[in-house]
Coordinates of C-alpha atoms in Angstrom, one line a residue:
M273 CA -3.9 14.5 -7.8
Q274 CA -3.1 17.3 -6.0
S275 CA -4.1 18.2 -2.4
T276 CA -3.3 20.5 0.1
P277 CA -4.0 18.8 3.7
S278 CA -6.3 20.5 5.8
A279 CA -4.9 21.8 9.2
R280 CA -5.9 18.6 11.0
Q281 CA -6.2 15.4 8.9
R282 CA -8.6 12.4 10.2
V283 CA -6.6 9.2 9.4
C284 CA -7.7 5.7 8.8
V285 CA -4.7 3.3 8.9
L286 CA -5.4 -0.1 7.2
G287 CA -3.1 -2.6 8.5
S288 CA -2.2 -0.6 11.6
T289 CA -0.1 -3.8 13.1
G290 CA 2.2 -4.0 10.3
S291 CA 5.2 -2.3 9.8
V292 CA 4.3 0.6 7.6
G293 CA 1.2 0.8 9.6
A294 CA 3.2 1.0 12.7
N295 CA 5.8 3.5 11.3
T296 CA 2.7 5.9 10.4
L297 CA 1.5 6.1 13.6
E298 CA 5.2 6.8 14.7
V299 CA 5.4 9.6 12.3
M300 CA 2.0 11.0 13.3
S301 CA 2.8 10.8 17.0
R302 CA 5.5 13.7 16.3
H303 CA 3.0 16.0 14.7
R304 CA 0.0 15.3 17.1
E305 CA -1.3 18.8 16.3
R306 CA -2.0 17.8 12.6
Y307 CA -3.4 14.3 12.8
D308 CA -6.2 12.3 14.5
V309 CA -6.7 8.5 14.1
F310 CA -10.4 7.9 13.1
A311 CA -10.0 4.3 12.4
L312 CA -7.4 1.4 12.9
T313 CA -7.5 -2.2 11.6
A314 CA -5.6 -5.4 11.5
H315 CA -6.2 -9.0 10.5
S316 CA -5.5 -10.9 13.7
R317 CA -3.0 -9.1 16.1
V318 CA -5.3 -8.2 18.9
D319 CA -2.8 -7.4 21.5
E320 CA -0.8 -4.9 19.1
L321 CA -4.3 -3.5 17.8
L322 CA -5.7 -3.0 21.6
A323 CA -2.5 -1.0 22.6
Q324 CA -2.7 1.1 19.6
C325 CA -6.3 1.9 20.3
V326 CA -5.2 2.7 24.0
Q327 CA -2.6 5.2 22.6
W328 CA -4.6 6.9 19.8
K329 CA -8.5 6.4 20.9
P330 CA -9.8 5.8 17.4
R331 CA -13.7 5.8 16.8
Y332 CA -13.4 2.7 15.1
A333 CA -11.0 -0.5 15.4
V334 CA -11.8 -3.2 12.8
I335 CA -10.3 -6.9 13.2
T336 CA -10.9 -9.1 10.1
Q337 CA -10.2 -12.5 11.3
P338 CA -13.5 -14.2 12.4
G339 CA -13.7 -14.9 16.3
L340 CA -11.4 -12.2 17.7
A341 CA -13.7 -9.1 17.6
Q342 CA -15.1 -10.1 21.1
L343 CA -11.8 -10.2 22.6
L344 CA -10.6 -6.7 21.4
R345 CA -14.4 -5.6 22.7
E346 CA -13.3 -7.0 26.3
G347 CA -9.8 -5.3 26.3
L348 CA -11.2 -1.8 25.1
K349 CA -14.1 -2.1 27.8
A350 CA -11.2 -3.0 30.5
A351 CA -9.3 0.0 29.3
G352 CA -12.0 2.3 29.5
L353 CA -12.5 2.9 25.9
R354 CA -15.5 3.7 23.6
T355 CA -14.0 2.7 20.3
E356 CA -16.3 0.8 18.3
V357 CA -15.3 -2.6 17.2
L358 CA -16.2 -3.9 13.9
E359 CA -15.7 -7.1 12.4
G360 CA -14.8 -8.6 8.8
S361 CA -13.2 -7.6 5.6
G362 CA -16.3 -5.6 4.5
A363 CA -15.5 -3.1 7.5
L364 CA -12.5 -2.1 5.8
S365 CA -14.2 -0.6 3.2
L366 CA -16.8 1.1 5.2
V367 CA -14.0 2.9 7.5
A368 CA -11.8 3.7 4.3
A369 CA -14.5 5.5 2.7
H370 CA -16.2 7.0 5.7
P371 CA -17.2 10.8 5.4
E372 CA -15.5 11.9 8.3
V373 CA -12.2 10.4 7.1
D374 CA -9.7 12.8 5.1
S375 CA -7.0 10.4 4.6
V376 CA -6.2 6.5 4.5
M377 CA -3.0 4.8 4.5
A378 CA -3.4 1.5 2.7
A379 CA -0.8 -0.7 4.4
I380 CA -2.7 -4.1 3.9
V381 CA -0.3 -6.8 2.5
G382 CA -1.6 -8.4 -0.7
A383 CA -5.0 -8.5 -2.6
A384 CA -6.8 -8.2 0.4
G385 CA -6.3 -4.5 0.5
L386 CA -7.9 -4.2 -2.9
E387 CA -11.7 -3.5 -1.9
P388 CA -10.9 -0.9 1.0
C389 CA -8.5 0.8 -1.6
I390 CA -11.3 1.1 -4.5
A391 CA -13.8 2.2 -1.7
A392 CA -11.2 5.2 -0.7
A393 CA -10.7 5.9 -4.4
R394 CA -14.3 6.5 -5.0
A395 CA -14.9 8.3 -1.9
G396 CA -12.2 10.9 -2.9
K397 CA -10.1 10.3 -0.2
R398 CA -6.2 11.1 0.0
L399 CA -5.2 7.8 -0.4
M400 CA -1.6 6.8 0.6
L401 CA -0.9 3.6 -1.2
A402 CA 1.8 1.3 0.3
N403 CA -0.5 -1.8 -0.7
K404 CA 1.3 -2.3 -4.1
E405 CA -1.0 -5.3 -4.8
A406 CA -3.9 -2.9 -5.4
L407 CA -2.7 -1.6 -8.5
V408 CA -1.1 -4.9 -9.5
V409 CA -4.5 -6.5 -9.4
G410 CA -6.7 -3.6 -10.2
G411 CA -4.5 -1.9 -12.8
A412 CA -6.8 0.3 -15.3
F413 CA -10.0 -0.3 -12.8
F414 CA -8.1 0.9 -10.0
M415 CA -7.1 4.1 -11.9
K416 CA -10.5 4.7 -13.0
A417 CA -11.9 4.7 -9.5
V418 CA -9.2 7.4 -8.4
K419 CA -10.1 9.4 -11.5
E420 CA -13.8 9.2 -10.9
G421 CA -13.6 9.6 -7.1
G422 CA -11.3 12.7 -7.5
A423 CA -9.2 10.8 -5.3
T424 CA -5.4 12.0 -4.1
L425 CA -3.1 9.1 -4.9
L426 CA 0.1 9.3 -3.2
P427 CA 2.8 6.4 -3.3
I428 CA 4.3 5.3 -0.1
D429 CA 6.5 2.3 -1.3
S430 CA 10.0 4.0 -1.1
E431 CA 10.7 3.4 -4.7
H432 CA 7.8 5.2 -6.1
S433 CA 7.6 7.8 -3.8
A434 CA 11.1 8.6 -5.0
I435 CA 9.8 8.9 -8.7
F436 CA 6.8 11.0 -7.3
Q437 CA 9.3 13.2 -5.7
C438 CA 11.5 13.9 -8.8
L439 CA 8.4 14.9 -10.5
P440 CA 6.6 18.4 -10.7
E441 CA 3.2 18.5 -8.8
D442 CA 1.1 19.0 -12.0
R443 CA 1.1 15.7 -13.5
S444 CA -0.1 16.8 -17.0
T445 CA 3.5 17.7 -17.7
W446 CA 4.9 14.1 -16.8
G447 CA 4.5 12.7 -20.2
R448 CA 6.6 15.5 -21.7
R449 CA 9.5 15.3 -19.0
I450 CA 10.0 11.6 -18.8
D451 CA 12.0 9.3 -21.2
H452 CA 12.4 6.5 -18.6
I453 CA 12.4 5.7 -14.6
V454 CA 15.0 3.4 -12.9
L455 CA 13.6 1.6 -10.0
T456 CA 16.7 0.6 -7.6
A457 CA 16.8 -2.6 -6.0
S458 CA 18.9 -3.6 -3.0
G459 CA 19.2 -7.1 -4.4
G460 CA 18.4 -8.8 -0.9
P461 CA 20.1 -10.9 0.9
F462 CA 21.4 -13.2 -1.9
R463 CA 22.8 -11.0 -4.1
Q464 CA 26.2 -12.5 -4.0
R465 CA 25.1 -16.0 -2.7
D466 CA 26.2 -18.9 -5.0
H467 CA 23.3 -19.6 -7.3
G468 CA 23.6 -23.4 -6.9
T469 CA 23.0 -23.0 -3.1
L470 CA 19.3 -21.0 -3.4
H471 CA 17.5 -24.4 -3.1
R472 CA 18.7 -24.7 0.5
V473 CA 17.5 -21.1 1.6
T474 CA 15.5 -21.2 4.6
P475 CA 12.6 -18.8 5.5
D476 CA 14.7 -17.1 8.3
E477 CA 17.5 -16.6 5.9
A478 CA 15.0 -15.1 3.1
C479 CA 13.6 -12.7 5.6
A480 CA 16.9 -11.1 6.9
H481 CA 17.0 -8.1 4.4
P482 CA 20.3 -6.3 4.6
N483 CA 19.1 -2.5 4.7
W484 CA 15.4 -2.4 5.3
V485 CA 13.0 -3.9 8.5
M486 CA 9.9 -5.5 6.7
G487 CA 7.3 -8.1 7.3
R488 CA 7.9 -11.7 6.2
K489 CA 6.1 -11.7 2.9
I490 CA 7.6 -8.7 1.8
S491 CA 11.3 -9.8 2.6
V492 CA 10.6 -13.1 0.9
D493 CA 9.6 -11.0 -2.3
S494 CA 12.8 -8.9 -1.9
A495 CA 14.9 -12.1 -1.6
T496 CA 13.4 -13.2 -5.0
M497 CA 12.9 -9.6 -6.8
M498 CA 9.3 -10.6 -7.1
N499 CA 8.9 -7.1 -5.0
K500 CA 10.7 -5.3 -7.8
A501 CA 8.4 -6.9 -10.1
L502 CA 5.2 -5.9 -8.6
E503 CA 6.9 -2.2 -8.3
V504 CA 7.4 -2.2 -12.1
I505 CA 3.8 -3.0 -12.7
E506 CA 2.8 -0.4 -10.2
A507 CA 5.0 2.1 -11.7
R508 CA 3.3 1.4 -15.1
W509 CA 0.0 2.6 -13.6
L510 CA 0.9 5.1 -11.1
F511 CA 3.1 7.2 -13.7
D512 CA 1.3 6.3 -17.0
L513 CA 4.1 4.4 -18.4
T514 CA 4.6 1.9 -21.5
P515 CA 6.6 -1.2 -20.0
E516 CA 9.6 -0.2 -22.1
Q517 CA 9.9 3.1 -19.8
I518 CA 10.6 1.2 -16.8
R519 CA 14.1 -0.3 -15.8
V520 CA 15.6 -1.7 -12.8
V521 CA 19.0 -1.6 -11.4
I522 CA 20.7 -3.2 -8.5
H523 CA 22.0 -0.7 -6.0
P524 CA 22.9 -2.6 -2.7
Q525 CA 23.4 0.6 -0.5
S526 CA 19.7 1.2 -0.9
I527 CA 20.7 5.3 -0.8
I528 CA 19.2 6.4 -4.2
H529 CA 15.9 5.2 -3.9
S530 CA 14.9 5.5 -7.9
M531 CA 15.6 8.0 -10.7
V532 CA 13.7 9.7 -13.4
V533 CA 15.6 10.1 -16.6
C534 CA 14.2 13.2 -18.9
R535 CA 14.1 13.5 -22.2
D536 CA 17.3 15.7 -22.4
N537 CA 18.8 12.7 -20.4
S538 CA 19.1 14.8 -17.1
V539 CA 18.8 12.2 -14.3
L540 CA 16.8 13.4 -11.0
A541 CA 17.3 11.1 -8.2
Q542 CA 16.0 10.9 -4.5
L543 CA 18.4 9.9 -1.6
G544 CA 18.1 9.5 2.0
T545 CA 19.0 6.7 4.6
P546 CA 16.5 3.6 3.9
D547 CA 14.0 4.4 6.3
M548 CA 10.2 3.8 5.7
R549 CA 9.2 7.0 7.5
V550 CA 10.5 9.3 4.8
P551 CA 8.0 8.4 2.2
I552 CA 5.4 7.9 5.2
A553 CA 5.9 11.6 6.2
Y554 CA 5.7 12.8 2.6
G555 CA 3.0 11.3 2.1
L556 CA 1.0 12.2 5.2
S557 CA 2.0 16.0 4.5
F558 CA 2.3 16.6 0.8
P559 CA 2.8 19.0 -0.8
E560 CA 4.5 20.1 2.4
R561 CA 7.3 18.4 4.3
I562 CA 7.4 17.4 8.1
E563 CA 9.9 15.7 10.3
S564 CA 9.8 12.1 9.8
G565 CA 12.3 11.0 12.7
A566 CA 14.9 9.2 10.1
S567 CA 18.4 9.8 10.3
A568 CA 20.2 12.3 8.1
L569 CA 22.2 11.0 5.3
D570 CA 25.9 11.6 6.0
F571 CA 27.8 11.9 2.6
T572 CA 31.1 12.1 4.6
T573 CA 30.6 8.1 5.4
L574 CA 29.5 7.0 2.1
A575 CA 32.6 5.3 0.5
A576 CA 31.0 4.5 -2.8
L577 CA 27.4 3.9 -4.4
Q578 CA 27.6 0.9 -6.5
F579 CA 25.2 -0.2 -9.6
E580 CA 25.0 -3.4 -11.4
P581 CA 22.6 -5.2 -13.9
A582 CA 20.0 -7.4 -12.3
D583 CA 20.8 -11.0 -12.9
M584 CA 17.7 -12.7 -14.6
Q585 CA 19.1 -16.0 -13.7
R586 CA 19.3 -15.3 -10.4
Y587 CA 16.3 -13.5 -10.1
P588 CA 13.7 -15.2 -12.9
G589 CA 10.6 -13.6 -11.4
L590 CA 11.6 -10.2 -12.3
Q591 CA 11.1 -10.7 -15.9
L592 CA 7.6 -11.6 -15.5
A593 CA 6.9 -8.1 -14.6
W594 CA 7.2 -7.1 -18.3
D595 CA 5.7 -10.4 -19.5
T596 CA 2.4 -10.1 -17.7
L597 CA 2.3 -6.1 -18.5
R598 CA 2.5 -7.1 -22.3
G599 CA 0.4 -10.2 -21.7
A600 CA -3.6 -10.1 -21.6
E601 CA -5.1 -7.7 -19.5
G602 CA -5.7 -9.3 -15.8
S603 CA -2.1 -11.3 -16.1
T604 CA -0.5 -9.1 -13.7
A605 CA -3.4 -10.3 -11.0
V606 CA -2.7 -13.9 -11.8
L607 CA 0.9 -13.4 -11.1
N608 CA 0.3 -11.5 -7.8
A609 CA -2.2 -14.1 -6.5
A610 CA 0.2 -17.2 -7.6
N611 CA 3.2 -15.2 -5.7
E612 CA 1.3 -15.0 -2.5
V613 CA 0.0 -18.7 -2.3
A614 CA 4.0 -19.4 -3.3
V615 CA 5.5 -17.3 -0.5
A616 CA 3.2 -18.7 1.9
A617 CA 4.1 -22.2 0.8
F618 CA 7.7 -21.5 1.0
L619 CA 7.4 -19.6 4.6
A620 CA 5.2 -22.8 5.8
G621 CA 8.1 -25.2 4.8
T622 CA 5.8 -26.5 1.8
I623 CA 8.0 -25.8 -1.1
R624 CA 11.7 -24.8 -1.4
F625 CA 13.0 -21.2 -2.3
D626 CA 13.7 -22.0 -5.5
Q627 CA 10.2 -23.2 -6.5
I628 CA 8.3 -20.0 -5.8
H629 CA 9.2 -18.9 -9.3
S630 CA 8.2 -22.2 -11.0
V631 CA 4.7 -21.8 -9.1
N632 CA 4.3 -18.5 -10.5
A633 CA 5.2 -19.4 -14.1
H634 CA 3.1 -22.3 -14.1
T635 CA -0.1 -20.5 -12.7
L636 CA 0.6 -18.2 -15.6
D637 CA 0.6 -20.7 -18.2
A638 CA -2.8 -22.2 -16.6
I639 CA -4.8 -19.2 -16.3
T640 CA -5.8 -17.1 -19.2
P641 CA -7.8 -14.3 -18.2
S642 CA -11.2 -13.3 -19.5
S643 CA -11.6 -9.9 -21.5
D644 CA -14.4 -8.7 -19.0
A645 CA -12.4 -10.3 -15.8
C646 CA -11.0 -6.6 -14.9
R647 CA -14.1 -4.6 -15.3
S648 CA -15.3 -4.9 -11.8
I649 CA -14.1 -5.9 -8.3
E650 CA -16.3 -9.2 -8.7
G651 CA -14.5 -10.1 -11.8
L652 CA -11.0 -9.3 -10.3
L653 CA -11.6 -11.2 -7.3
S654 CA -12.9 -14.3 -9.2
L655 CA -9.9 -14.1 -11.3
D656 CA -7.8 -13.9 -8.1
A657 CA -9.4 -16.9 -6.6
S658 CA -9.1 -18.8 -9.7
A659 CA -5.2 -18.0 -9.7
R660 CA -5.0 -19.0 -6.0
R661 CA -6.5 -22.6 -7.0
A662 CA -4.2 -22.9 -9.8
A663 CA -1.1 -22.1 -7.7
E664 CA -2.3 -24.3 -4.9
Q665 CA -2.5 -27.2 -7.5
Q666 CA 1.0 -26.7 -8.8
V667 CA 2.5 -26.4 -5.0
S668 CA 0.6 -29.9 -4.3
R669 CA 2.6 -31.1 -7.2
L670 CA 5.8 -29.8 -5.9
R671 CA 5.4 -31.2 -2.5
A672 CA 4.2 -34.6 -3.6
P673 CA 6.9 -37.3 -3.3

C-alpha cells in the first residue's frame, strides 16, 4: 500500500459537491501544477456540479439522480464546455476505474459508494477513502479487492488519517508495533446535555457540530456517536486489528485526532486544527506533504486538552461497533443500512433522535446475514436492501399512533 505520486495526477472526485469533495477541490486549487480533474460526480446538486465543471473542465461529469442529466448538459453547453455527461450509479464505477485516472477521492456518503470504491480498488487506483461505509459494508471483500488490484488505500477520515500518519510506510511492520489504537471523539453537540432531554433534540440541533463543518447525515452520526462506531469498524479493516485493539476516548477540543499505543506503551499522536483539508492534502500527496490551507496550531492558545470516557448510556450506538465485529460476518453491513434509514427518518421528522438507536438495534435483531452474503457485491447489496426494509418496518412501527 505504498505509492509515490506522479508529477501530475488525474483525479476523479466521487461526491464532489459534498463537504469532503468541495474541500478536495479547494486543496487541489492550491496546487494546479500537480493535479488535473478527470471526473466529477454528484447525486442531484446540478448547479454546484456545473459550477465545479466550469472551474475544472473535467472530461466527465456524472449525475446519478434520474432526470437531471439533460439539465446538466444544457448548462455545460451554454458555458461552452465539452465535458461529457454520464447518468446513473453505474457511471460512478466507470469513471472510478477509468484507465486514465490516477487517483480517486471516494467522498460519496453511505453504502452508495461501495461499488465505485470496489471498481477503483480492482483497477489499482490510488484510492483516498472518505467513504467509511465502503469498509463497514464491504469489510474483507473490499480489502481483498484492494490487495488483488494492487491499489493504494489512503484513509481520509481525520481519525484514520491520524493513525496512518503515526505509522511507518512499511505496512508489514504494523503488527509488531501496535498494542492498540485510540480513536478520539469530540462527543458531539450533546456531550453535556441532560440525558433526559435527548428525545426533544431537533434535526437542526443535531447538525450543529461544535468543531467540524459536515453534511447533515454525518453530523447526526456525530451527535449519536454512530460515526465513531462506524470508524471503529473501519479501523479494524484498515489496520488489520482485533476489536479489542480499538478504543475510543472523548476529546472535546478535537486537537489530537487519534493515537497509536505501541507495544512498549509509547504513545504516538497526530495533532492539528480540526480541518478536513489536512487529511485530504496528505492523501493527495502521500508520501509527500503539501500545503493544505488549514490554520497552524497555536500551542500558546491551548488552555487544556481534556479526555473522558465515552458514556455508553448517552451514546448506546457506540457499543454496536464491537458487538457487530464479534457477530456474524455481514452484521456491520446491517448496522450501516439500518443507521442510514434511521438517520434519514430523523432528519425527515418521522422518528425522534433517541429512537435512532432503537431502529438500529431492532434491525440487527431482525436480520441474520447468510454465510455467503459477503462474498460478492451482489450479496452485499442484497443484504443491504434486506436490512433497509427491516429498518423501514421498524420506523413505521415507531411512528404508528
